[in-house]
XYZ file of C-alpha atoms in Angstrom:
277
model
C 66.751 137.383 156.182
C 67.678 133.542 156.723
C 65.409 132.573 154.006
C 66.906 134.859 151.608
C 70.380 133.931 152.335
C 69.455 130.301 151.919
C 67.679 131.255 148.520
C 70.928 133.114 147.519
C 73.323 130.230 148.544
C 71.056 127.763 146.434
C 71.028 130.051 143.578
C 74.846 130.343 143.557
C 75.301 126.560 144.013
C 73.076 125.943 141.191
C 74.715 128.511 138.999
C 78.182 126.844 139.504
C 76.577 123.286 138.930
C 74.910 124.247 135.781
C 77.612 126.482 134.217
C 79.765 123.641 132.883
C 76.813 122.558 130.971
C 75.817 126.034 129.763
C 76.933 125.690 126.383
C 76.274 122.019 125.595
C 72.510 122.724 124.749
C 73.447 125.588 122.249
C 75.965 123.287 120.466
C 73.569 120.408 120.182
C 70.873 122.989 118.997
C 73.256 124.402 116.463
C 73.982 120.781 115.219
C 70.181 120.099 114.812
C 69.628 123.296 113.128
C 72.495 122.660 110.416
C 71.177 118.905 109.934
C 67.700 120.288 109.321
C 68.909 122.782 106.938
C 70.960 120.361 104.966
C 67.975 117.897 104.984
C 65.686 120.742 103.812
C 67.984 121.741 101.016
C 68.418 118.089 99.741
C 64.725 117.333 99.952
C 64.076 120.663 97.915
C 66.293 119.875 95.191
C 66.017 116.037 94.742
C 62.804 115.201 96.803
C 65.000 113.104 99.261
C 66.147 114.164 102.814
C 69.339 112.637 101.740
C 69.638 114.765 98.821
C 72.620 116.791 99.727
C 74.630 113.611 99.801
C 73.321 111.785 96.955
C 75.947 111.611 93.981
C 75.281 111.622 90.310
C 74.406 107.920 90.197
C 71.502 108.636 92.695
C 73.402 106.687 95.384
C 74.377 107.865 98.926
C 77.886 108.902 98.611
C 80.277 108.015 101.509
C 82.733 110.683 100.722
C 80.124 113.413 100.764
C 78.320 112.091 103.642
C 81.712 112.485 105.680
C 82.193 115.943 104.283
C 78.804 117.091 105.457
C 79.184 115.481 108.911
C 82.838 117.156 109.494
C 81.474 120.512 108.227
C 78.450 120.404 110.673
C 80.401 119.326 113.703
C 83.410 121.865 113.274
C 81.146 124.693 112.113
C 78.619 124.126 114.863
C 81.578 124.210 117.441
C 83.328 127.028 116.137
C 80.265 129.240 116.067
C 79.056 128.431 119.502
C 82.656 129.188 120.717
C 83.026 132.435 118.717
C 79.613 133.837 119.493
C 80.192 133.220 123.245
C 83.331 134.994 123.076
C 81.795 137.897 121.446
C 78.945 138.016 123.848
C 81.154 137.830 126.716
C 83.645 140.316 125.801
C 81.505 142.876 124.352
C 80.831 144.396 127.800
C 84.427 144.098 129.061
C 86.167 147.402 129.016
C 89.581 145.517 129.186
C 88.854 143.652 126.167
C 87.805 146.770 124.124
C 90.809 148.827 125.401
C 93.560 146.093 124.719
C 91.984 145.124 121.193
C 92.414 141.306 122.037
C 91.580 138.743 119.564
C 88.009 137.419 119.871
C 87.595 134.379 117.721
C 89.102 131.198 118.614
C 92.354 129.933 116.890
C 91.943 127.032 114.654
C 94.926 124.476 114.539
C 96.541 123.455 111.383
C 95.296 119.761 111.565
C 91.720 121.217 111.644
C 92.318 123.019 108.354
C 94.014 119.827 107.063
C 91.017 117.670 108.100
C 88.543 120.041 106.340
C 90.751 119.987 103.190
C 90.843 116.179 103.422
C 86.884 116.095 103.560
C 86.801 118.277 100.596
C 89.416 116.524 98.450
C 87.830 113.080 98.787
C 84.534 113.884 97.104
C 86.320 115.618 94.331
C 88.529 112.531 93.772
C 85.768 110.115 93.838
C 83.869 112.364 91.306
C 86.865 112.234 89.058
C 86.857 108.464 89.233
C 83.162 108.123 88.628
C 83.562 110.413 85.646
C 86.356 107.854 84.288
C 84.178 104.869 84.370
C 82.670 103.532 81.362
C 79.086 104.478 80.595
C 77.716 101.034 79.831
C 78.624 97.434 81.199
C 82.004 97.418 79.570
C 85.046 97.015 81.913
C 87.751 99.640 81.553
C 91.037 97.890 82.316
C 93.929 100.218 83.710
C 96.518 97.638 84.594
C 97.403 93.926 85.332
C 98.642 92.947 88.523
C 99.102 89.289 89.461
C 97.430 88.123 86.213
C 94.378 90.037 86.960
C 93.106 93.164 85.365
C 92.977 96.247 87.691
C 90.597 99.197 86.459
C 87.093 100.743 86.619
C 83.819 98.940 85.875
C 80.648 100.775 84.905
C 78.865 102.488 87.794
C 75.729 100.961 89.612
C 72.897 103.534 89.184
C 69.496 104.069 90.765
C 66.783 105.365 88.700
C 65.969 108.328 91.011
C 67.402 110.009 94.022
C 64.565 108.626 96.162
C 65.871 105.191 95.835
C 69.001 106.146 97.570
C 69.466 104.351 101.113
C 71.861 104.082 103.833
C 72.748 100.631 102.590
C 74.661 102.405 99.636
C 77.249 103.454 102.250
C 78.251 99.616 102.654
C 77.708 98.175 99.336
C 79.785 98.258 96.151
C 79.256 101.117 93.660
C 79.894 99.322 90.383
C 78.509 96.527 88.329
C 81.306 94.030 89.553
C 80.499 94.696 93.200
C 76.900 95.609 93.186
C 74.991 93.913 95.981
C 77.926 93.017 97.837
C 79.486 94.494 101.020
C 82.613 96.273 100.173
C 85.026 95.938 103.071
C 87.182 99.175 102.313
C 83.574 101.147 102.723
C 82.765 99.234 105.918
C 86.427 100.188 107.283
C 85.875 103.759 106.223
C 82.553 104.122 107.838
C 83.733 102.509 111.157
C 86.715 104.855 111.238
C 84.900 107.697 110.248
C 82.109 107.080 113.186
C 84.979 106.666 115.709
C 86.821 109.876 114.741
C 83.748 111.908 114.473
C 82.499 110.844 118.004
C 85.825 111.282 119.465
C 86.085 114.916 118.195
C 82.475 115.620 118.980
C 83.466 114.367 122.840
C 86.411 116.755 122.719
C 84.281 119.684 121.781
C 81.805 118.968 124.494
C 84.626 118.523 126.957
C 85.936 122.007 126.173
C 82.615 123.516 126.973
C 82.646 121.836 130.337
C 85.618 124.015 131.237
C 83.300 126.977 131.545
C 82.648 128.229 135.080
C 82.144 131.367 137.114
C 85.692 131.948 137.897
C 86.520 131.695 134.079
C 83.840 134.320 133.190
C 85.100 136.674 136.000
C 88.757 136.489 134.997
C 87.821 137.015 131.184
C 85.877 140.281 132.318
C 88.720 141.589 134.442
C 91.599 140.588 132.027
C 89.905 140.954 128.557
C 91.277 137.576 127.599
C 89.181 135.185 125.318
C 87.236 132.460 127.187
C 87.793 130.118 124.339
C 91.195 130.478 123.173
C 91.323 127.789 120.392
C 89.120 124.787 119.094
C 90.394 121.510 120.226
C 93.248 120.159 118.020
C 92.667 116.679 116.699
C 96.416 116.062 116.358
C 98.587 114.523 113.783
C 97.803 111.019 114.715
C 94.075 111.646 114.287
C 94.695 113.234 110.978
C 96.894 110.290 109.822
C 94.099 107.860 110.713
C 91.771 109.743 108.755
C 93.962 109.900 105.860
C 94.742 106.205 105.707
C 90.900 105.198 105.982
C 90.273 107.365 103.080
C 93.245 106.251 100.975
C 92.134 102.812 101.427
C 88.474 103.768 100.373
C 89.739 105.388 97.211
C 92.254 102.450 96.478
C 89.157 100.075 96.669
C 87.382 101.743 93.844
C 89.677 100.279 91.471
C 87.983 96.774 91.027
C 89.892 93.631 89.964
C 88.472 92.032 86.926
C 88.995 88.756 85.225
C 92.335 88.171 83.506
C 92.247 88.023 79.601
C 92.416 84.452 78.183
C 96.024 83.519 77.081
C 96.034 83.035 73.324
C 98.664 80.298 71.909
C 101.819 81.385 69.971
C 101.028 82.538 66.558
C 97.406 83.121 67.167
C 97.696 86.943 67.131
C 99.498 86.796 63.576
C 96.742 84.349 62.383
C 93.977 86.561 63.514
C 95.606 89.696 61.902
C 95.941 87.697 58.643
C 92.411 86.678 58.612
C 91.369 90.293 59.089
C 93.511 91.215 56.042
C 91.905 88.464 53.921
C 88.533 89.728 55.054
C 89.426 93.137 54.045
C 90.653 92.140 50.604
C 87.563 90.029 49.928
């Protein structure tokens, strides 16, 4: 009997010690599964594992990469929480009788973050479509004597030539081969925010314990009430980083040479004479 009691005590202690990590493994497995799915889809369509984030110029798109990463992290976390709630509350008579909500709540900042991740790639696509097709420079305005506009896009021959360096290098003929500071800044802020929110998700999984499970079974309440809210400051920082990235797409060009007084009229007269001849 003493041996049985020692085994029972050891099993209970092991359960309590292991329970806070119970959902970390499913979360990581869900992340890996979505990454593998995206890589398989990209390879099947373009022949490159980065295909799902390759843009029309056969380059790795920074905005599309952010959208895929945010979608992967948020969908994985929500799926694990929702499925655990469903499994834990399915056998709870209290949950069935009261008709309590099963799925976790989603804060408005998460919806805004997903909207931002979807809007930035659409905006970058519109800017790319507005670029000239050849090596010409399309001026959009003058600031401080310099033309501010769009240069022709830098384009790879095939999607297989896309590389991670595309996330840091300029994407037009004016900045090709040079490190773009706005893109580097965006990458650094994106990595910071992604790591911070992933840590918040993992921390929320560590709140799971035997007492929480027993309380949920008796009261019929959700184990995971809501996904972690990133907060307004988090969202503001993400918005500023992406705004700087979009502004950086308007490449400063060389100012046009100043013409002496009367030069424009003389040029027009020469054209008229040539037309009469």
